[in-house]
Amino acid sequence: MRQFPGGLDRVVMAAVFAVGFGGIGTARADDVPRFDLILKDHKFTPAELHIPSGKRADLHVHNQDNTAEEFDSSALKVEKVIPAGASAVVRLRPLAPGRFPFMGEFHPQTARGVVVAE
């Protein structure tokens, strides 16, 4: 190995290692699929959301109502309060194929939906 003055060889090797191996096993934010979910009149649209199984996914929930709502799903293991007129991201872990119901905790009679992982 070529020797660089003043211990620079360690810096060069660290840089080569970081460039060569630094990206292994990391996911970029743009690699995670994004799905939009609208809450209006205490109803989710779409009420059935299809996502790829085995991959992380981000649900961008847009609450267009004038009251807060809690996105709640024991099947997805998620609870998140979304203020009136605001948006929030619900991050989903990789899911096995199946149907995963969710609801609005504050309006469970009307705010219902399902994530279908396929």
mmCIF file of N, CA, C and O in Angstrom, residues 20-115:
data_model
loop_
_atom_site.group_PDB
_atom_site.id
_atom_site.type_symbol
_atom_site.label_atom_id
_atom_site.label_comp_id
_atom_site.label_asym_id
_atom_site.label_seq_id
_atom_site.Cartn_x
_atom_site.Cartn_y
_atom_site.Cartn_z
ATOM 1 N N GLY A 20 -17.057 2.894 -0.708
ATOM 2 C CA GLY A 20 -17.289 1.540 -1.211
ATOM 3 C C GLY A 20 -18.358 0.776 -0.475
ATOM 4 O O GLY A 20 -19.075 -0.027 -1.063
ATOM 5 N N PHE A 21 -18.484 0.999 0.821
ATOM 6 C CA PHE A 21 -19.395 0.184 1.612
ATOM 7 C C PHE A 21 -20.463 0.963 2.354
ATOM 8 O O PHE A 21 -21.343 0.388 2.962
ATOM 9 N N GLY A 22 -20.409 2.278 2.322
ATOM 10 C CA GLY A 22 -21.328 3.093 3.104
ATOM 11 C C GLY A 22 -22.783 2.951 2.714
ATOM 12 O O GLY A 22 -23.669 3.104 3.534
ATOM 13 N N GLY A 23 -23.096 2.653 1.472
ATOM 14 C CA GLY A 23 -24.479 2.588 1.027
ATOM 15 C C GLY A 23 -25.124 1.229 1.152
ATOM 16 O O GLY A 23 -26.307 1.072 0.911
ATOM 17 N N ILE A 24 -24.362 0.214 1.537
ATOM 18 C CA ILE A 24 -24.919 -1.132 1.613
ATOM 19 C C ILE A 24 -25.935 -1.203 2.740
ATOM 20 O O ILE A 24 -25.663 -0.827 3.872
ATOM 21 N N GLY A 25 -27.126 -1.696 2.422
ATOM 22 C CA GLY A 25 -28.156 -1.909 3.428
ATOM 23 C C GLY A 25 -28.922 -0.667 3.835
ATOM 24 O O GLY A 25 -29.726 -0.727 4.736
ATOM 25 N N THR A 26 -28.688 0.441 3.203
ATOM 26 C CA THR A 26 -29.431 1.640 3.568
ATOM 27 C C THR A 26 -30.500 1.904 2.521
ATOM 28 O O THR A 26 -30.330 1.592 1.351
ATOM 29 N N ALA A 27 -31.605 2.463 2.956
ATOM 30 C CA ALA A 27 -32.693 2.816 2.036
ATOM 31 C C ALA A 27 -32.808 4.326 1.987
ATOM 32 O O ALA A 27 -32.777 4.988 3.017
ATOM 33 N N ARG A 28 -32.943 4.845 0.805
ATOM 34 C CA ARG A 28 -33.154 6.273 0.664
ATOM 35 C C ARG A 28 -34.633 6.562 0.841
ATOM 36 O O ARG A 28 -35.489 5.725 0.580
ATOM 37 N N ALA A 29 -34.927 7.801 1.251
ATOM 38 C CA ALA A 29 -36.319 8.184 1.495
ATOM 39 C C ALA A 29 -37.169 8.041 0.242
ATOM 40 O O ALA A 29 -38.342 7.695 0.319
ATOM 41 N N ASP A 30 -36.574 8.277 -0.942
ATOM 42 C CA ASP A 30 -37.373 8.183 -2.160
ATOM 43 C C ASP A 30 -37.619 6.733 -2.576
ATOM 44 O O ASP A 30 -38.353 6.486 -3.519
ATOM 45 N N ASP A 31 -37.006 5.762 -1.872
ATOM 46 C CA ASP A 31 -37.255 4.351 -2.153
ATOM 47 C C ASP A 31 -38.527 3.846 -1.466
ATOM 48 O O ASP A 31 -39.004 2.769 -1.779
ATOM 49 N N VAL A 32 -39.038 4.590 -0.508
ATOM 50 C CA VAL A 32 -40.227 4.177 0.235
ATOM 51 C C VAL A 32 -41.460 4.680 -0.505
ATOM 52 O O VAL A 32 -41.618 5.886 -0.705
ATOM 53 N N PRO A 33 -42.345 3.756 -0.929
ATOM 54 C CA PRO A 33 -43.535 4.216 -1.653
ATOM 55 C C PRO A 33 -44.436 5.086 -0.777
ATOM 56 O O PRO A 33 -44.601 4.839 0.415
ATOM 57 N N ARG A 34 -45.014 6.106 -1.407
ATOM 58 C CA ARG A 34 -45.894 7.054 -0.725
ATOM 59 C C ARG A 34 -47.325 6.828 -1.210
ATOM 60 O O ARG A 34 -47.569 6.722 -2.406
ATOM 61 N N PHE A 35 -48.255 6.820 -0.254
ATOM 62 C CA PHE A 35 -49.674 6.671 -0.566
ATOM 63 C C PHE A 35 -50.433 7.776 0.150
ATOM 64 O O PHE A 35 -50.246 8.000 1.337
ATOM 65 N N ASP A 36 -51.298 8.469 -0.591
ATOM 66 C CA ASP A 36 -52.082 9.560 -0.020
ATOM 67 C C ASP A 36 -53.449 9.061 0.397
ATOM 68 O O ASP A 36 -54.090 8.286 -0.315
ATOM 69 N N LEU A 37 -53.865 9.509 1.562
ATOM 70 C CA LEU A 37 -55.157 9.146 2.133
ATOM 71 C C LEU A 37 -55.819 10.435 2.599
ATOM 72 O O LEU A 37 -55.223 11.210 3.356
ATOM 73 N N ILE A 38 -57.024 10.699 2.112
ATOM 74 C CA ILE A 38 -57.754 11.921 2.456
ATOM 75 C C ILE A 38 -58.822 11.589 3.490
ATOM 76 O O ILE A 38 -59.543 10.593 3.353
ATOM 77 N N LEU A 39 -58.931 12.434 4.506
ATOM 78 C CA LEU A 39 -60.017 12.327 5.476
ATOM 79 C C LEU A 39 -60.893 13.558 5.310
ATOM 80 O O LEU A 39 -60.434 14.690 5.510
ATOM 81 N N LYS A 40 -62.122 13.335 4.855
ATOM 82 C CA LYS A 40 -63.058 14.438 4.652
ATOM 83 C C LYS A 40 -64.453 13.943 5.026
ATOM 84 O O LYS A 40 -64.841 12.833 4.673
ATOM 85 N N ASP A 41 -65.212 14.785 5.723
ATOM 86 C CA ASP A 41 -66.546 14.414 6.209
ATOM 87 C C ASP A 41 -66.491 13.135 7.030
ATOM 88 O O ASP A 41 -67.380 12.294 6.963
ATOM 89 N N HIS A 42 -65.391 12.978 7.772
ATOM 90 C CA HIS A 42 -65.174 11.826 8.653
ATOM 91 C C HIS A 42 -65.173 10.504 7.897
ATOM 92 O O HIS A 42 -65.597 9.481 8.424
ATOM 93 N N LYS A 43 -64.648 10.528 6.653
ATOM 94 C CA LYS A 43 -64.510 9.315 5.836
ATOM 95 C C LYS A 43 -63.145 9.335 5.169
ATOM 96 O O LYS A 43 -62.672 10.386 4.740
ATOM 97 N N PHE A 44 -62.522 8.154 5.077
ATOM 98 C CA PHE A 44 -61.242 8.015 4.399
ATOM 99 C C PHE A 44 -61.449 7.727 2.917
ATOM 100 O O PHE A 44 -62.300 6.923 2.547
ATOM 101 N N THR A 45 -60.652 8.384 2.078
ATOM 102 C CA THR A 45 -60.661 8.138 0.643
ATOM 103 C C THR A 45 -59.224 7.972 0.181
ATOM 104 O O THR A 45 -58.417 8.868 0.442
ATOM 105 N N PRO A 46 -58.884 6.863 -0.461
ATOM 106 C CA PRO A 46 -59.737 5.710 -0.717
ATOM 107 C C PRO A 46 -59.941 4.900 0.563
ATOM 108 O O PRO A 46 -59.094 4.907 1.443
ATOM 109 N N ALA A 47 -61.060 4.225 0.627
ATOM 110 C CA ALA A 47 -61.363 3.401 1.798
ATOM 111 C C ALA A 47 -60.585 2.081 1.754
ATOM 112 O O ALA A 47 -60.409 1.436 2.784
ATOM 113 N N GLU A 48 -60.123 1.692 0.575
ATOM 114 C CA GLU A 48 -59.300 0.492 0.424
ATOM 115 C C GLU A 48 -58.022 0.904 -0.300
ATOM 116 O O GLU A 48 -58.063 1.344 -1.439
ATOM 117 N N LEU A 49 -56.914 0.769 0.395
ATOM 118 C CA LEU A 49 -55.630 1.230 -0.108
ATOM 119 C C LEU A 49 -54.728 0.029 -0.356
ATOM 120 O O LEU A 49 -54.440 -0.732 0.563
ATOM 121 N N HIS A 50 -54.289 -0.164 -1.609
ATOM 122 C CA HIS A 50 -53.445 -1.302 -1.974
ATOM 123 C C HIS A 50 -51.979 -0.882 -1.964
ATOM 124 O O HIS A 50 -51.608 0.104 -2.611
ATOM 125 N N ILE A 51 -51.162 -1.646 -1.212
ATOM 126 C CA ILE A 51 -49.732 -1.370 -1.126
ATOM 127 C C ILE A 51 -48.962 -2.658 -1.397
ATOM 128 O O ILE A 51 -49.513 -3.749 -1.245
ATOM 129 N N PRO A 52 -47.679 -2.546 -1.766
ATOM 130 C CA PRO A 52 -46.898 -3.766 -1.973
ATOM 131 C C PRO A 52 -46.559 -4.427 -0.641
ATOM 132 O O PRO A 52 -46.216 -3.746 0.331
ATOM 133 N N SER A 53 -46.681 -5.738 -0.587
ATOM 134 C CA SER A 53 -46.311 -6.463 0.636
ATOM 135 C C SER A 53 -44.789 -6.583 0.714
ATOM 136 O O SER A 53 -44.090 -6.481 -0.299
ATOM 137 N N GLY A 54 -44.298 -6.749 1.912
ATOM 138 C CA GLY A 54 -42.875 -6.950 2.122
ATOM 139 C C GLY A 54 -42.017 -5.701 2.013
ATOM 140 O O GLY A 54 -40.798 -5.798 2.050
ATOM 141 N N LYS A 55 -42.640 -4.530 1.871
ATOM 142 C CA LYS A 55 -41.891 -3.277 1.766
ATOM 143 C C LYS A 55 -42.469 -2.250 2.728
ATOM 144 O O LYS A 55 -43.661 -2.254 2.986
ATOM 145 N N ARG A 56 -41.596 -1.368 3.222
ATOM 146 C CA ARG A 56 -42.086 -0.244 4.011
ATOM 147 C C ARG A 56 -42.950 0.627 3.125
ATOM 148 O O ARG A 56 -42.791 0.656 1.911
ATOM 149 N N ALA A 57 -43.848 1.371 3.747
ATOM 150 C CA ALA A 57 -44.694 2.314 3.009
ATOM 151 C C ALA A 57 -45.013 3.486 3.916
ATOM 152 O O ALA A 57 -45.078 3.352 5.136
ATOM 153 N N ASP A 58 -45.202 4.642 3.308
ATOM 154 C CA ASP A 58 -45.606 5.846 4.032
ATOM 155 C C ASP A 58 -47.002 6.242 3.591
ATOM 156 O O ASP A 58 -47.251 6.418 2.398
ATOM 157 N N LEU A 59 -47.905 6.364 4.561
ATOM 158 C CA LEU A 59 -49.241 6.884 4.291
ATOM 159 C C LEU A 59 -49.230 8.358 4.656
ATOM 160 O O LEU A 59 -48.928 8.721 5.793
ATOM 161 N N HIS A 60 -49.551 9.196 3.703
ATOM 162 C CA HIS A 60 -49.663 10.631 3.953
ATOM 163 C C HIS A 60 -51.152 10.918 4.125
ATOM 164 O O HIS A 60 -51.903 10.896 3.157
ATOM 165 N N VAL A 61 -51.548 11.123 5.372
ATOM 166 C CA VAL A 61 -52.953 11.312 5.712
ATOM 167 C C VAL A 61 -53.235 12.805 5.804
ATOM 168 O O VAL A 61 -52.595 13.523 6.574
ATOM 169 N N HIS A 62 -54.186 13.259 4.993
ATOM 170 C CA HIS A 62 -54.554 14.676 4.925
ATOM 171 C C HIS A 62 -55.941 14.839 5.547
ATOM 172 O O HIS A 62 -56.929 14.383 4.982
ATOM 173 N N ASN A 63 -55.993 15.470 6.708
ATOM 174 C CA ASN A 63 -57.261 15.678 7.407
ATOM 175 C C ASN A 63 -57.883 16.988 6.923
ATOM 176 O O ASN A 63 -57.460 18.073 7.309
ATOM 177 N N GLN A 64 -58.895 16.887 6.080
ATOM 178 C CA GLN A 64 -59.571 18.070 5.554
ATOM 179 C C GLN A 64 -60.795 18.450 6.384
ATOM 180 O O GLN A 64 -61.521 19.377 6.021
ATOM 181 N N ASP A 65 -61.021 17.757 7.478
ATOM 182 C CA ASP A 65 -62.133 18.098 8.372
ATOM 183 C C ASP A 65 -61.731 19.235 9.304
ATOM 184 O O ASP A 65 -60.549 19.548 9.455
ATOM 185 N N ASN A 66 -62.739 19.826 9.950
ATOM 186 C CA ASN A 66 -62.458 20.928 10.880
ATOM 187 C C ASN A 66 -62.324 20.435 12.318
ATOM 188 O O ASN A 66 -62.376 21.234 13.249
ATOM 189 N N THR A 67 -62.163 19.131 12.479
ATOM 190 C CA THR A 67 -61.904 18.542 13.791
ATOM 191 C C THR A 67 -60.738 17.565 13.661
ATOM 192 O O THR A 67 -60.472 17.024 12.590
ATOM 193 N N ALA A 68 -60.062 17.330 14.769
ATOM 194 C CA ALA A 68 -58.951 16.376 14.781
ATOM 195 C C ALA A 68 -59.487 14.953 14.628
ATOM 196 O O ALA A 68 -60.663 14.681 14.891
ATOM 197 N N GLU A 69 -58.611 14.069 14.173
ATOM 198 C CA GLU A 69 -58.955 12.647 14.068
ATOM 199 C C GLU A 69 -57.727 11.837 14.450
ATOM 200 O O GLU A 69 -56.590 12.281 14.248
ATOM 201 N N GLU A 70 -57.971 10.666 15.020
ATOM 202 C CA GLU A 70 -56.874 9.765 15.345
ATOM 203 C C GLU A 70 -56.901 8.587 14.383
ATOM 204 O O GLU A 70 -57.862 7.821 14.358
ATOM 205 N N PHE A 71 -55.851 8.445 13.577
ATOM 206 C CA PHE A 71 -55.690 7.274 12.718
ATOM 207 C C PHE A 71 -55.301 6.137 13.645
ATOM 208 O O PHE A 71 -54.297 6.205 14.352
ATOM 209 N N ASP A 72 -56.104 5.076 13.662
ATOM 210 C CA ASP A 72 -55.901 3.997 14.631
ATOM 211 C C ASP A 72 -56.041 2.649 13.945
ATOM 212 O O ASP A 72 -56.992 2.428 13.187
ATOM 213 N N SER A 73 -55.091 1.753 14.208
ATOM 214 C CA SER A 73 -55.168 0.404 13.684
ATOM 215 C C SER A 73 -54.377 -0.540 14.579
ATOM 216 O O SER A 73 -53.148 -0.436 14.660
ATOM 217 N N SER A 74 -55.085 -1.445 15.242
ATOM 218 C CA SER A 74 -54.376 -2.459 16.031
ATOM 219 C C SER A 74 -53.682 -3.444 15.101
ATOM 220 O O SER A 74 -52.608 -3.954 15.417
ATOM 221 N N ALA A 75 -54.246 -3.705 13.914
ATOM 222 C CA ALA A 75 -53.633 -4.632 12.952
ATOM 223 C C ALA A 75 -52.307 -4.079 12.420
ATOM 224 O O ALA A 75 -51.364 -4.829 12.189
ATOM 225 N N LEU A 76 -52.241 -2.766 12.224
ATOM 226 C CA LEU A 76 -51.020 -2.125 11.730
ATOM 227 C C LEU A 76 -50.111 -1.668 12.869
ATOM 228 O O LEU A 76 -48.993 -1.224 12.630
ATOM 229 N N LYS A 77 -50.632 -1.724 14.098
ATOM 230 C CA LYS A 77 -49.909 -1.274 15.290
ATOM 231 C C LYS A 77 -49.525 0.199 15.177
ATOM 232 O O LYS A 77 -48.378 0.589 15.366
ATOM 233 N N VAL A 78 -50.546 1.015 14.839
ATOM 234 C CA VAL A 78 -50.329 2.450 14.631
ATOM 235 C C VAL A 78 -51.452 3.243 15.277
ATOM 236 O O VAL A 78 -52.619 2.870 15.177
ATOM 237 N N GLU A 79 -51.092 4.344 15.934
ATOM 238 C CA GLU A 79 -52.037 5.357 16.420
ATOM 239 C C GLU A 79 -51.383 6.708 16.184
ATOM 240 O O GLU A 79 -50.238 6.917 16.563
ATOM 241 N N LYS A 80 -52.111 7.611 15.539
ATOM 242 C CA LYS A 80 -51.551 8.941 15.287
ATOM 243 C C LYS A 80 -52.684 9.949 15.207
ATOM 244 O O LYS A 80 -53.593 9.798 14.412
ATOM 245 N N VAL A 81 -52.611 10.991 16.029
ATOM 246 C CA VAL A 81 -53.597 12.070 15.999
ATOM 247 C C VAL A 81 -53.191 13.055 14.901
ATOM 248 O O VAL A 81 -52.039 13.471 14.817
ATOM 249 N N ILE A 82 -54.185 13.411 14.069
ATOM 250 C CA ILE A 82 -53.960 14.357 12.983
ATOM 251 C C ILE A 82 -54.872 15.553 13.230
ATOM 252 O O ILE A 82 -56.099 15.423 13.192
ATOM 253 N N PRO A 83 -54.292 16.708 13.518
ATOM 254 C CA PRO A 83 -55.113 17.893 13.807
ATOM 255 C C PRO A 83 -55.987 18.298 12.622
ATOM 256 O O PRO A 83 -55.726 17.937 11.474
ATOM 257 N N ALA A 84 -57.010 19.068 12.900
ATOM 258 C CA ALA A 84 -57.899 19.584 11.854
ATOM 259 C C ALA A 84 -57.099 20.375 10.832
ATOM 260 O O ALA A 84 -56.237 21.178 11.192
ATOM 261 N N GLY A 85 -57.358 20.114 9.561
ATOM 262 C CA GLY A 85 -56.704 20.839 8.484
ATOM 263 C C GLY A 85 -55.225 20.544 8.311
ATOM 264 O O GLY A 85 -54.542 21.249 7.584
ATOM 265 N N ALA A 86 -54.726 19.509 8.949
ATOM 266 C CA ALA A 86 -53.293 19.188 8.889
ATOM 267 C C ALA A 86 -53.060 17.844 8.203
ATOM 268 O O ALA A 86 -54.007 17.113 7.915
ATOM 269 N N SER A 87 -51.809 17.572 7.979
ATOM 270 C CA SER A 87 -51.405 16.296 7.391
ATOM 271 C C SER A 87 -50.386 15.636 8.305
ATOM 272 O O SER A 87 -49.700 16.311 9.074
ATOM 273 N N ALA A 88 -50.290 14.310 8.190
ATOM 274 C CA ALA A 88 -49.315 13.559 8.968
ATOM 275 C C ALA A 88 -48.885 12.344 8.164
ATOM 276 O O ALA A 88 -49.616 11.866 7.297
ATOM 277 N N VAL A 89 -47.696 11.865 8.471
ATOM 278 C CA VAL A 89 -47.182 10.666 7.812
ATOM 279 C C VAL A 89 -47.291 9.499 8.790
ATOM 280 O O VAL A 89 -46.830 9.585 9.923
ATOM 281 N N VAL A 90 -47.909 8.423 8.317
ATOM 282 C CA VAL A 90 -47.992 7.183 9.074
ATOM 283 C C VAL A 90 -47.053 6.204 8.383
ATOM 284 O O VAL A 90 -47.266 5.840 7.228
ATOM 285 N N ARG A 91 -45.998 5.812 9.076
ATOM 286 C CA ARG A 91 -45.002 4.914 8.498
ATOM 287 C C ARG A 91 -45.378 3.466 8.813
ATOM 288 O O ARG A 91 -45.565 3.115 9.977
ATOM 289 N N LEU A 92 -45.484 2.668 7.755
ATOM 290 C CA LEU A 92 -45.853 1.265 7.915
ATOM 291 C C LEU A 92 -44.624 0.379 7.757
ATOM 292 O O LEU A 92 -43.807 0.599 6.864
ATOM 293 N N ARG A 93 -44.522 -0.594 8.605
ATOM 294 C CA ARG A 93 -43.458 -1.586 8.493
ATOM 295 C C ARG A 93 -43.770 -2.498 7.304
ATOM 296 O O ARG A 93 -44.900 -2.504 6.817
ATOM 297 N N PRO A 94 -42.819 -3.292 6.831
ATOM 298 C CA PRO A 94 -43.139 -4.252 5.769
ATOM 299 C C PRO A 94 -44.225 -5.215 6.255
ATOM 300 O O PRO A 94 -44.129 -5.766 7.350
ATOM 301 N N LEU A 95 -45.255 -5.372 5.449
ATOM 302 C CA LEU A 95 -46.402 -6.204 5.827
ATOM 303 C C LEU A 95 -46.448 -7.474 5.006
ATOM 304 O O LEU A 95 -46.120 -7.468 3.816
ATOM 305 N N ALA A 96 -46.887 -8.542 5.638
ATOM 306 C CA ALA A 96 -47.174 -9.782 4.922
ATOM 307 C C ALA A 96 -48.435 -9.551 4.095
ATOM 308 O O ALA A 96 -49.227 -8.654 4.404
ATOM 309 N N PRO A 97 -48.656 -10.333 3.045
ATOM 310 C CA PRO A 97 -49.903 -10.180 2.293
ATOM 311 C C PRO A 97 -51.116 -10.332 3.216
ATOM 312 O O PRO A 97 -51.128 -11.186 4.099
ATOM 313 N N GLY A 98 -52.090 -9.461 3.030
ATOM 314 C CA GLY A 98 -53.300 -9.536 3.856
ATOM 315 C C GLY A 98 -54.041 -8.220 3.897
ATOM 316 O O GLY A 98 -53.683 -7.254 3.234
ATOM 317 N N ARG A 99 -55.091 -8.208 4.705
ATOM 318 C CA ARG A 99 -55.949 -7.028 4.877
ATOM 319 C C ARG A 99 -55.770 -6.515 6.300
ATOM 320 O O ARG A 99 -55.847 -7.287 7.247
ATOM 321 N N PHE A 100 -55.558 -5.211 6.424
ATOM 322 C CA PHE A 100 -55.273 -4.581 7.704
ATOM 323 C C PHE A 100 -56.232 -3.412 7.907
ATOM 324 O O PHE A 100 -56.020 -2.335 7.349
ATOM 325 N N PRO A 101 -57.288 -3.595 8.697
ATOM 326 C CA PRO A 101 -58.268 -2.520 8.886
ATOM 327 C C PRO A 101 -57.706 -1.363 9.713
ATOM 328 O O PRO A 101 -56.840 -1.550 10.559
ATOM 329 N N PHE A 102 -58.236 -0.167 9.435
ATOM 330 C CA PHE A 102 -57.921 1.016 10.226
ATOM 331 C C PHE A 102 -59.198 1.832 10.379
ATOM 332 O O PHE A 102 -60.184 1.611 9.678
ATOM 333 N N MET A 103 -59.158 2.782 11.329
ATOM 334 C CA MET A 103 -60.340 3.628 11.548
ATOM 335 C C MET A 103 -59.903 4.958 12.132
ATOM 336 O O MET A 103 -58.773 5.128 12.574
ATOM 337 N N GLY A 104 -60.850 5.895 12.125
ATOM 338 C CA GLY A 104 -60.684 7.141 12.849
ATOM 339 C C GLY A 104 -61.273 6.925 14.231
ATOM 340 O O GLY A 104 -62.473 6.694 14.364
ATOM 341 N N GLU A 105 -60.427 6.967 15.219
ATOM 342 C CA GLU A 105 -60.854 6.676 16.600
ATOM 343 C C GLU A 105 -61.971 7.600 17.070
ATOM 344 O O GLU A 105 -62.839 7.202 17.829
ATOM 345 N N PHE A 106 -61.991 8.851 16.602
ATOM 346 C CA PHE A 106 -62.985 9.811 17.065
ATOM 347 C C PHE A 106 -64.310 9.696 16.312
ATOM 348 O O PHE A 106 -65.320 10.228 16.769
ATOM 349 N N HIS A 107 -64.320 9.041 15.148
ATOM 350 C CA HIS A 107 -65.545 8.836 14.350
ATOM 351 C C HIS A 107 -65.543 7.420 13.764
ATOM 352 O O HIS A 107 -65.539 7.242 12.548
ATOM 353 N N PRO A 108 -65.537 6.403 14.631
ATOM 354 C CA PRO A 108 -65.375 5.025 14.148
ATOM 355 C C PRO A 108 -66.539 4.500 13.308
ATOM 356 O O PRO A 108 -66.371 3.538 12.565
ATOM 357 N N GLN A 109 -67.702 5.141 13.395
ATOM 358 C CA GLN A 109 -68.846 4.676 12.600
ATOM 359 C C GLN A 109 -68.644 4.963 11.109
ATOM 360 O O GLN A 109 -69.104 4.194 10.260
ATOM 361 N N THR A 110 -67.970 6.065 10.780
ATOM 362 C CA THR A 110 -67.839 6.462 9.380
ATOM 363 C C THR A 110 -66.400 6.440 8.876
ATOM 364 O O THR A 110 -66.181 6.162 7.696
ATOM 365 N N ALA A 111 -65.445 6.732 9.725
ATOM 366 C CA ALA A 111 -64.036 6.803 9.307
ATOM 367 C C ALA A 111 -63.412 5.420 9.397
ATOM 368 O O ALA A 111 -62.797 5.055 10.397
ATOM 369 N N ARG A 112 -63.596 4.648 8.336
ATOM 370 C CA ARG A 112 -63.099 3.274 8.299
ATOM 371 C C ARG A 112 -62.398 3.014 6.980
ATOM 372 O O ARG A 112 -62.740 3.599 5.959
ATOM 373 N N GLY A 113 -61.436 2.116 7.018
ATOM 374 C CA GLY A 113 -60.742 1.728 5.801
ATOM 375 C C GLY A 113 -59.925 0.482 6.022
ATOM 376 O O GLY A 113 -59.911 -0.101 7.110
ATOM 377 N N VAL A 114 -59.233 0.073 4.967
ATOM 378 C CA VAL A 114 -58.392 -1.112 5.036
ATOM 379 C C VAL A 114 -57.174 -0.942 4.134
ATOM 380 O O VAL A 114 -57.291 -0.390 3.031
ATOM 381 N N VAL A 115 -56.031 -1.346 4.628
ATOM 382 C CA VAL A 115 -54.818 -1.438 3.818
ATOM 383 C C VAL A 115 -54.730 -2.878 3.340
ATOM 384 O O VAL A 115 -54.839 -3.818 4.125
#
